[in-house]
Amino acid sequence: MPDEPTALLDTVAQLTPAYVTEVFNAEVPDHPDVPCFSWAGMAGPGTDVPITPCIAPLARYIYRHEGLNDGYVSVRSARWGRFLGTLRVDHLRQVGVRIGPGALR
């Protein structure tokens, strides 16, 4: 929506655990006929998996408060529906974002 002003603070607030558990989950309940599956990622602190440097500070913060994580989401928070397992990769690599030398091709 290029004509709409960016609501950065509102957007960031929607990424918090409190928003997801108290607002989003209440407004968007699971439908009994739709199966839910989830994967989690883990990298950085507590693992031997390298993490993209720009998300390392956030990964350390999440690790102190929630344990293993992918740099954005803790393994504990990623579990939803039928949990299929943990991938040994950080969040940016999971979604195909490459940062650093050779990232732009």
CSV table of N, CA, C and O in Angstrom, one decimal:
chain,number,residue,atom,x,y,z
A,1,MET,N,0.8,-1.2,0.0
A,1,MET,CA,0.0,0.0,0.0
A,1,MET,C,0.9,1.2,0.0
A,1,MET,O,1.1,1.9,1.0
A,2,PRO,N,1.4,1.6,-1.2
A,2,PRO,CA,2.4,2.7,-1.2
A,2,PRO,C,1.8,4.0,-0.8
A,2,PRO,O,2.6,4.9,-0.5
A,3,ASP,N,0.5,4.2,-0.9
A,3,ASP,CA,-0.1,5.5,-0.5
A,3,ASP,C,-0.4,5.7,1.0
A,3,ASP,O,-0.8,6.8,1.4
A,4,GLU,N,-0.2,4.6,1.7
A,4,GLU,CA,-0.5,4.7,3.2
A,4,GLU,C,0.8,5.0,3.9
A,4,GLU,O,1.9,4.6,3.6
A,5,PRO,N,0.7,5.8,5.0
A,5,PRO,CA,1.9,6.1,5.8
A,5,PRO,C,2.3,4.9,6.6
A,5,PRO,O,1.5,4.0,6.9
A,6,THR,N,3.6,4.8,6.8
A,6,THR,CA,4.1,3.6,7.5
A,6,THR,C,3.9,3.8,9.0
A,6,THR,O,4.2,4.8,9.5
A,7,ALA,N,3.3,2.8,9.6
A,7,ALA,CA,3.1,2.8,11.0
A,7,ALA,C,4.1,1.9,11.7
A,7,ALA,O,3.7,0.8,12.2
A,8,LEU,N,5.3,2.3,11.7
A,8,LEU,CA,6.4,1.5,12.2
A,8,LEU,C,6.2,1.0,13.6
A,8,LEU,O,6.3,-0.2,13.9
A,9,LEU,N,5.8,1.9,14.5
A,9,LEU,CA,5.6,1.5,15.9
A,9,LEU,C,4.5,0.5,16.1
A,9,LEU,O,4.6,-0.5,16.8
A,10,ASP,N,3.4,0.7,15.3
A,10,ASP,CA,2.3,-0.3,15.4
A,10,ASP,C,2.8,-1.6,14.8
A,10,ASP,O,2.4,-2.7,15.3
A,11,THR,N,3.5,-1.6,13.8
A,11,THR,CA,4.0,-2.8,13.1
A,11,THR,C,4.9,-3.6,14.1
A,11,THR,O,4.8,-4.8,14.3
A,12,VAL,N,5.9,-2.9,14.7
A,12,VAL,CA,6.8,-3.5,15.7
A,12,VAL,C,6.0,-4.1,16.9
A,12,VAL,O,6.3,-5.2,17.3
A,13,ALA,N,5.0,-3.3,17.3
A,13,ALA,CA,4.2,-3.8,18.5
A,13,ALA,C,3.5,-5.1,18.1
A,13,ALA,O,3.3,-6.0,19.0
A,14,GLN,N,3.2,-5.3,16.9
A,14,GLN,CA,2.5,-6.6,16.5
A,14,GLN,C,3.5,-7.8,16.5
A,14,GLN,O,3.0,-8.9,16.3
A,15,LEU,N,4.7,-7.5,16.6
A,15,LEU,CA,5.7,-8.6,16.6
A,15,LEU,C,6.0,-9.1,18.0
A,15,LEU,O,6.8,-10.0,18.2
A,16,THR,N,5.4,-8.5,19.0
A,16,THR,CA,5.7,-8.8,20.4
A,16,THR,C,4.9,-10.1,20.9
A,16,THR,O,3.8,-10.3,20.4
A,17,PRO,N,5.4,-10.8,21.8
A,17,PRO,CA,4.7,-12.0,22.3
A,17,PRO,C,3.3,-11.6,22.9
A,17,PRO,O,2.3,-12.2,22.7
A,18,ALA,N,3.3,-10.4,23.6
A,18,ALA,CA,2.0,-10.0,24.2
A,18,ALA,C,1.0,-9.7,23.1
A,18,ALA,O,-0.2,-10.1,23.3
A,19,TYR,N,1.3,-9.1,22.0
A,19,TYR,CA,0.3,-8.8,21.0
A,19,TYR,C,-0.2,-10.1,20.4
A,19,TYR,O,-1.4,-10.3,20.2
A,20,VAL,N,0.7,-11.0,20.1
A,20,VAL,CA,0.3,-12.3,19.5
A,20,VAL,C,-0.6,-13.1,20.4
A,20,VAL,O,-1.7,-13.5,20.0
A,21,THR,N,-0.2,-13.2,21.7
A,21,THR,CA,-1.1,-14.0,22.6
A,21,THR,C,-2.3,-13.3,23.0
A,21,THR,O,-3.4,-13.9,23.2
A,22,GLU,N,-2.3,-12.0,23.2
A,22,GLU,CA,-3.5,-11.3,23.8
A,22,GLU,C,-4.4,-10.7,22.7
A,22,GLU,O,-5.6,-10.6,23.0
A,23,VAL,N,-3.9,-10.4,21.6
A,23,VAL,CA,-4.7,-9.7,20.5
A,23,VAL,C,-4.9,-10.7,19.3
A,23,VAL,O,-6.0,-11.1,19.0
A,24,PHE,N,-3.8,-11.0,18.6
A,24,PHE,CA,-4.0,-11.8,17.4
A,24,PHE,C,-4.6,-13.1,17.6
A,24,PHE,O,-5.6,-13.5,16.9
A,25,ASN,N,-4.1,-13.9,18.6
A,25,ASN,CA,-4.7,-15.2,18.8
A,25,ASN,C,-6.2,-15.2,19.2
A,25,ASN,O,-7.0,-16.0,18.8
A,26,ALA,N,-6.6,-14.1,20.0
A,26,ALA,CA,-8.0,-13.9,20.3
A,26,ALA,C,-8.9,-13.6,19.1
A,26,ALA,O,-10.0,-14.0,19.0
A,27,GLU,N,-8.3,-12.8,18.2
A,27,GLU,CA,-9.1,-12.3,17.0
A,27,GLU,C,-9.1,-13.4,15.9
A,27,GLU,O,-9.9,-13.3,15.1
A,28,VAL,N,-8.1,-14.2,15.9
A,28,VAL,CA,-7.9,-15.2,14.8
A,28,VAL,C,-7.8,-16.6,15.3
A,28,VAL,O,-6.7,-17.2,15.4
A,29,PRO,N,-8.9,-17.2,15.8
A,29,PRO,CA,-8.8,-18.5,16.4
A,29,PRO,C,-8.5,-19.6,15.4
A,29,PRO,O,-8.8,-19.4,14.2
A,30,ASP,N,-7.9,-20.7,15.8
A,30,ASP,CA,-7.7,-21.8,14.9
A,30,ASP,C,-9.1,-22.3,14.5
A,30,ASP,O,-10.1,-22.3,15.3
A,31,HIS,N,-9.2,-22.8,13.3
A,31,HIS,CA,-10.4,-23.4,12.8
A,31,HIS,C,-10.2,-24.9,12.9
A,31,HIS,O,-9.2,-25.5,12.5
A,32,PRO,N,-11.2,-25.6,13.4
A,32,PRO,CA,-11.1,-27.1,13.7
A,32,PRO,C,-10.8,-27.9,12.4
A,32,PRO,O,-10.3,-29.0,12.5
A,33,ASP,N,-11.2,-27.3,11.2
A,33,ASP,CA,-11.0,-28.1,10.0
A,33,ASP,C,-9.7,-27.7,9.2
A,33,ASP,O,-9.5,-28.3,8.2
A,34,VAL,N,-8.9,-26.9,9.8
A,34,VAL,CA,-7.7,-26.5,9.2
A,34,VAL,C,-6.5,-27.0,10.1
A,34,VAL,O,-6.3,-26.5,11.2
A,35,PRO,N,-5.7,-27.9,9.6
A,35,PRO,CA,-4.6,-28.4,10.4
A,35,PRO,C,-3.5,-27.4,10.5
A,35,PRO,O,-3.3,-26.6,9.5
A,36,CYS,N,-2.9,-27.3,11.6
A,36,CYS,CA,-1.8,-26.3,11.9
A,36,CYS,C,-0.5,-27.1,12.1
A,36,CYS,O,-0.5,-28.1,12.9
A,37,PHE,N,0.6,-26.7,11.5
A,37,PHE,CA,1.9,-27.3,11.7
A,37,PHE,C,2.9,-26.2,11.9
A,37,PHE,O,2.7,-25.1,11.5
A,38,SER,N,3.9,-26.5,12.6
A,38,SER,CA,5.0,-25.5,12.8
A,38,SER,C,6.4,-26.2,12.9
A,38,SER,O,6.5,-27.3,13.2
A,39,TRP,N,7.3,-25.3,12.6
A,39,TRP,CA,8.8,-25.6,12.7
A,39,TRP,C,9.4,-24.5,13.5
A,39,TRP,O,8.8,-23.4,13.5
A,40,ALA,N,10.5,-24.8,14.1
A,40,ALA,CA,11.2,-23.7,14.8
A,40,ALA,C,12.6,-23.7,14.2
A,40,ALA,O,13.1,-24.7,13.7
A,41,GLY,N,13.3,-22.6,14.4
A,41,GLY,CA,14.7,-22.5,14.0
A,41,GLY,C,15.5,-22.2,15.2
A,41,GLY,O,15.0,-21.7,16.2
A,42,MET,N,16.8,-22.6,15.1
A,42,MET,CA,17.7,-22.3,16.2
A,42,MET,C,19.1,-22.0,15.7
A,42,MET,O,19.6,-22.7,14.8
A,43,ALA,N,19.7,-21.0,16.2
A,43,ALA,CA,21.1,-20.6,15.8
A,43,ALA,C,21.6,-19.6,16.9
A,43,ALA,O,20.9,-19.1,17.7
A,44,GLY,N,22.9,-19.4,16.9
A,44,GLY,CA,23.5,-18.5,17.8
A,44,GLY,C,23.6,-19.1,19.2
A,44,GLY,O,24.0,-20.2,19.3
A,45,PRO,N,23.4,-18.3,20.2
A,45,PRO,CA,23.6,-18.7,21.6
A,45,PRO,C,23.0,-20.0,22.0
A,45,PRO,O,21.9,-20.3,21.6
A,46,GLY,N,23.8,-20.8,22.6
A,46,GLY,CA,23.3,-22.1,23.1
A,46,GLY,C,23.4,-23.2,22.0
A,46,GLY,O,23.0,-24.3,22.2
A,47,THR,N,23.9,-22.8,20.8
A,47,THR,CA,24.0,-23.8,19.7
A,47,THR,C,25.4,-23.7,19.1
A,47,THR,O,26.1,-22.8,19.4
A,48,ASP,N,25.7,-24.6,18.2
A,48,ASP,CA,26.9,-24.4,17.4
A,48,ASP,C,26.6,-24.0,16.0
A,48,ASP,O,27.5,-24.1,15.1
A,49,VAL,N,25.5,-23.4,15.8
A,49,VAL,CA,25.0,-22.9,14.5
A,49,VAL,C,25.3,-21.4,14.4
A,49,VAL,O,24.9,-20.6,15.2
A,50,PRO,N,26.0,-21.0,13.3
A,50,PRO,CA,26.3,-19.6,13.2
A,50,PRO,C,25.0,-18.8,12.9
A,50,PRO,O,24.1,-19.3,12.4
A,51,ILE,N,25.1,-17.5,13.3
A,51,ILE,CA,23.9,-16.7,13.1
A,51,ILE,C,24.3,-15.4,12.3
A,51,ILE,O,25.5,-15.0,12.5
A,52,THR,N,23.4,-14.9,11.5
A,52,THR,CA,23.7,-13.7,10.8
A,52,THR,C,24.1,-12.5,11.8
A,52,THR,O,23.3,-12.3,12.7
A,53,PRO,N,25.2,-11.9,11.7
A,53,PRO,CA,25.7,-10.9,12.7
A,53,PRO,C,24.7,-9.9,13.1
A,53,PRO,O,24.6,-9.5,14.2
A,54,CYS,N,23.9,-9.3,12.1
A,54,CYS,CA,23.0,-8.2,12.5
A,54,CYS,C,21.9,-8.6,13.4
A,54,CYS,O,21.3,-7.8,14.0
A,55,ILE,N,21.6,-9.9,13.5
A,55,ILE,CA,20.5,-10.3,14.4
A,55,ILE,C,21.1,-11.0,15.7
A,55,ILE,O,20.3,-11.4,16.5
A,56,ALA,N,22.4,-11.1,15.8
A,56,ALA,CA,23.0,-11.7,16.9
A,56,ALA,C,22.7,-11.0,18.3
A,56,ALA,O,22.4,-11.7,19.2
A,57,PRO,N,22.6,-9.7,18.3
A,57,PRO,CA,22.2,-9.0,19.6
A,57,PRO,C,20.8,-9.5,20.0
A,57,PRO,O,20.5,-9.7,21.2
A,58,LEU,N,19.9,-9.5,19.1
A,58,LEU,CA,18.5,-9.9,19.4
A,58,LEU,C,18.5,-11.4,19.8
A,58,LEU,O,17.8,-11.7,20.8
A,59,ALA,N,19.3,-12.2,19.2
A,59,ALA,CA,19.3,-13.6,19.5
A,59,ALA,C,19.8,-13.8,21.0
A,59,ALA,O,19.3,-14.6,21.7
A,60,ARG,N,20.8,-13.0,21.4
A,60,ARG,CA,21.3,-13.1,22.7
A,60,ARG,C,20.3,-12.7,23.7
A,60,ARG,O,20.1,-13.3,24.8
A,61,TYR,N,19.5,-11.6,23.4
A,61,TYR,CA,18.5,-11.1,24.3
A,61,TYR,C,17.4,-12.2,24.5
A,61,TYR,O,17.0,-12.5,25.6
A,62,ILE,N,16.9,-12.8,23.3
A,62,ILE,CA,15.9,-13.8,23.4
A,62,ILE,C,16.4,-15.0,24.1
A,62,ILE,O,15.7,-15.6,24.9
A,63,TYR,N,17.7,-15.4,23.9
A,63,TYR,CA,18.2,-16.6,24.6
A,63,TYR,C,18.2,-16.4,26.1
A,63,TYR,O,17.8,-17.3,26.9
A,64,ARG,N,18.5,-15.2,26.6
A,64,ARG,CA,18.5,-14.9,28.0
A,64,ARG,C,17.1,-15.0,28.6
A,64,ARG,O,16.9,-15.4,29.7
A,65,HIS,N,16.0,-14.7,27.8
A,65,HIS,CA,14.7,-14.7,28.3
A,65,HIS,C,13.8,-15.9,28.0
A,65,HIS,O,12.9,-16.3,28.7
A,66,GLU,N,14.1,-16.5,26.8
A,66,GLU,CA,13.3,-17.7,26.4
A,66,GLU,C,14.1,-18.9,25.9
A,66,GLU,O,13.5,-19.9,25.5
A,67,GLY,N,15.4,-18.8,25.9
A,67,GLY,CA,16.2,-20.0,25.5
A,67,GLY,C,16.5,-20.0,24.0
A,67,GLY,O,16.6,-18.9,23.4
A,68,LEU,N,16.7,-21.2,23.5
A,68,LEU,CA,17.1,-21.3,22.1
A,68,LEU,C,16.1,-20.6,21.1
A,68,LEU,O,14.9,-20.5,21.4
A,69,ASN,N,16.7,-20.0,20.1
A,69,ASN,CA,15.9,-19.2,19.1
A,69,ASN,C,16.6,-19.1,17.8
A,69,ASN,O,17.8,-19.5,17.7
A,70,ASP,N,16.0,-18.5,16.9
A,70,ASP,CA,16.5,-18.3,15.5
A,70,ASP,C,17.0,-16.8,15.2
A,70,ASP,O,17.3,-16.5,14.1
A,71,GLY,N,17.0,-16.0,16.3
A,71,GLY,CA,17.3,-14.6,16.1
A,71,GLY,C,16.1,-13.7,16.2
A,71,GLY,O,16.3,-12.5,16.3
A,72,TYR,N,14.9,-14.3,16.0
A,72,TYR,CA,13.7,-13.5,16.1
A,72,TYR,C,12.7,-14.2,16.9
A,72,TYR,O,11.9,-13.6,17.6
A,73,VAL,N,12.6,-15.5,16.8
A,73,VAL,CA,11.5,-16.3,17.5
A,73,VAL,C,12.2,-17.4,18.3
A,73,VAL,O,13.0,-18.2,17.8
A,74,SER,N,11.7,-17.5,19.6
A,74,SER,CA,12.2,-18.7,20.4
A,74,SER,C,11.6,-20.0,19.9
A,74,SER,O,10.5,-20.0,19.3
A,75,VAL,N,12.3,-21.0,20.2
A,75,VAL,CA,11.8,-22.4,19.8
A,75,VAL,C,10.5,-22.6,20.6
A,75,VAL,O,9.5,-23.1,20.0
A,76,ARG,N,10.4,-22.2,21.8
A,76,ARG,CA,9.2,-22.3,22.6
A,76,ARG,C,8.0,-21.6,22.0
A,76,ARG,O,6.9,-22.1,21.9
A,77,SER,N,8.3,-20.3,21.5
A,77,SER,CA,7.2,-19.5,20.9
A,77,SER,C,6.8,-20.0,19.5
A,77,SER,O,5.7,-19.8,19.1
A,78,ALA,N,7.7,-20.7,18.8
A,78,ALA,CA,7.4,-21.2,17.5
A,78,ALA,C,6.4,-22.3,17.4
A,78,ALA,O,5.9,-22.6,16.4
A,79,ARG,N,6.3,-23.0,18.5
A,79,ARG,CA,5.4,-24.2,18.5
A,79,ARG,C,3.9,-23.9,18.4
A,79,ARG,O,3.4,-23.1,19.2
A,80,TRP,N,3.3,-24.4,17.4
A,80,TRP,CA,1.9,-24.2,17.2
A,80,TRP,C,1.3,-25.4,16.4
A,80,TRP,O,1.9,-25.8,15.5
A,81,GLY,N,0.2,-25.9,16.9
A,81,GLY,CA,-0.4,-27.0,16.2
A,81,GLY,C,0.5,-28.2,16.4
A,81,GLY,O,1.1,-28.4,17.4
A,82,ARG,N,0.7,-29.0,15.3
A,82,ARG,CA,1.6,-30.1,15.3
A,82,ARG,C,3.0,-29.7,15.1
A,82,ARG,O,3.3,-29.2,14.0
A,83,PHE,N,3.9,-29.8,16.1
A,83,PHE,CA,5.2,-29.3,16.0
A,83,PHE,C,6.1,-30.4,15.2
A,83,PHE,O,6.1,-31.5,15.6
A,84,LEU,N,6.7,-30.0,14.1
A,84,LEU,CA,7.4,-30.9,13.2
A,84,LEU,C,8.9,-31.0,13.5
A,84,LEU,O,9.6,-31.8,13.0
A,85,GLY,N,9.4,-30.0,14.3
A,85,GLY,CA,10.9,-30.1,14.7
A,85,GLY,C,11.6,-28.8,14.6
A,85,GLY,O,11.0,-27.7,14.4
A,86,THR,N,12.9,-28.9,14.8
A,86,THR,CA,13.7,-27.7,14.9
A,86,THR,C,14.7,-27.7,13.8
A,86,THR,O,15.4,-28.7,13.6
A,87,LEU,N,14.8,-26.6,13.0
A,87,LEU,CA,15.8,-26.5,12.0
A,87,LEU,C,17.0,-25.8,12.5
A,87,LEU,O,16.9,-24.8,13.3
A,88,ARG,N,18.2,-26.2,12.1
A,88,ARG,CA,19.4,-25.6,12.6
A,88,ARG,C,19.9,-24.5,11.6
A,88,ARG,O,20.8,-24.6,10.8
A,89,VAL,N,19.1,-23.3,11.8
A,89,VAL,CA,19.3,-22.2,10.9
A,89,VAL,C,18.7,-21.0,11.5
A,89,VAL,O,17.7,-21.1,12.3
A,90,ASP,N,19.3,-19.8,11.2
A,90,ASP,CA,18.7,-18.6,11.8
A,90,ASP,C,17.5,-18.1,10.9
A,90,ASP,O,17.2,-18.6,9.9
A,91,HIS,N,16.8,-17.1,11.5
A,91,HIS,CA,15.5,-16.7,10.9
A,91,HIS,C,15.7,-16.1,9.5
A,91,HIS,O,14.9,-16.4,8.6
A,92,LEU,N,16.7,-15.3,9.3
A,92,LEU,CA,17.0,-14.6,8.0
A,92,LEU,C,17.2,-15.7,7.0
A,92,LEU,O,16.7,-15.6,5.8
A,93,ARG,N,18.0,-16.7,7.3
A,93,ARG,CA,18.3,-17.7,6.3
A,93,ARG,C,17.0,-18.6,6.0
A,93,ARG,O,16.8,-19.0,4.9
A,94,GLN,N,16.2,-18.7,7.0
A,94,GLN,CA,14.9,-19.5,6.8
A,94,GLN,C,14.0,-18.8,5.7
A,94,GLN,O,13.4,-19.5,5.0
A,95,VAL,N,14.0,-17.5,5.8
A,95,VAL,CA,13.1,-16.8,4.8
A,95,VAL,C,13.9,-16.3,3.6
A,95,VAL,O,13.3,-15.5,2.8
A,96,GLY,N,15.1,-16.7,3.4
A,96,GLY,CA,15.8,-16.4,2.2
A,96,GLY,C,16.5,-15.0,2.1
A,96,GLY,O,16.8,-14.5,1.0
A,97,VAL,N,16.7,-14.4,3.3
A,97,VAL,CA,17.4,-13.1,3.3
A,97,VAL,C,18.9,-13.3,3.5
A,97,VAL,O,19.3,-13.9,4.4
A,98,ARG,N,19.6,-12.7,2.6
A,98,ARG,CA,21.1,-12.8,2.6
A,98,ARG,C,21.6,-11.5,2.9
A,98,ARG,O,21.4,-10.5,2.1
A,99,ILE,N,22.5,-11.4,3.9
A,99,ILE,CA,23.1,-10.1,4.2
A,99,ILE,C,24.6,-10.3,4.3
A,99,ILE,O,25.0,-11.3,4.9
A,100,GLY,N,25.4,-9.4,3.7
A,100,GLY,CA,26.8,-9.6,3.8
A,100,GLY,C,27.4,-9.7,2.4
A,100,GLY,O,26.7,-9.5,1.4
A,101,PRO,N,28.7,-10.0,2.3
A,101,PRO,CA,29.4,-10.1,1.1
A,101,PRO,C,28.7,-11.1,0.1
A,101,PRO,O,28.4,-12.2,0.6
A,102,GLY,N,28.5,-10.7,-1.1
A,102,GLY,CA,27.8,-11.6,-2.0
A,102,GLY,C,26.3,-11.8,-1.8
A,102,GLY,O,25.7,-12.6,-2.5
A,103,ALA,N,25.7,-11.0,-1.0
A,103,ALA,CA,24.3,-11.1,-0.7
A,103,ALA,C,23.4,-10.7,-1.9
A,103,ALA,O,22.4,-11.3,-2.1
A,104,LEU,N,23.9,-9.7,-2.6
A,104,LEU,CA,23.1,-9.2,-3.7
A,104,LEU,C,23.6,-9.8,-5.0
A,104,LEU,O,24.7,-9.6,-5.4
A,105,ARG,N,22.8,-10.6,-5.6
A,105,ARG,CA,23.2,-11.3,-6.8
A,105,ARG,C,22.2,-11.0,-7.9
A,105,ARG,O,21.0,-10.9,-7.7
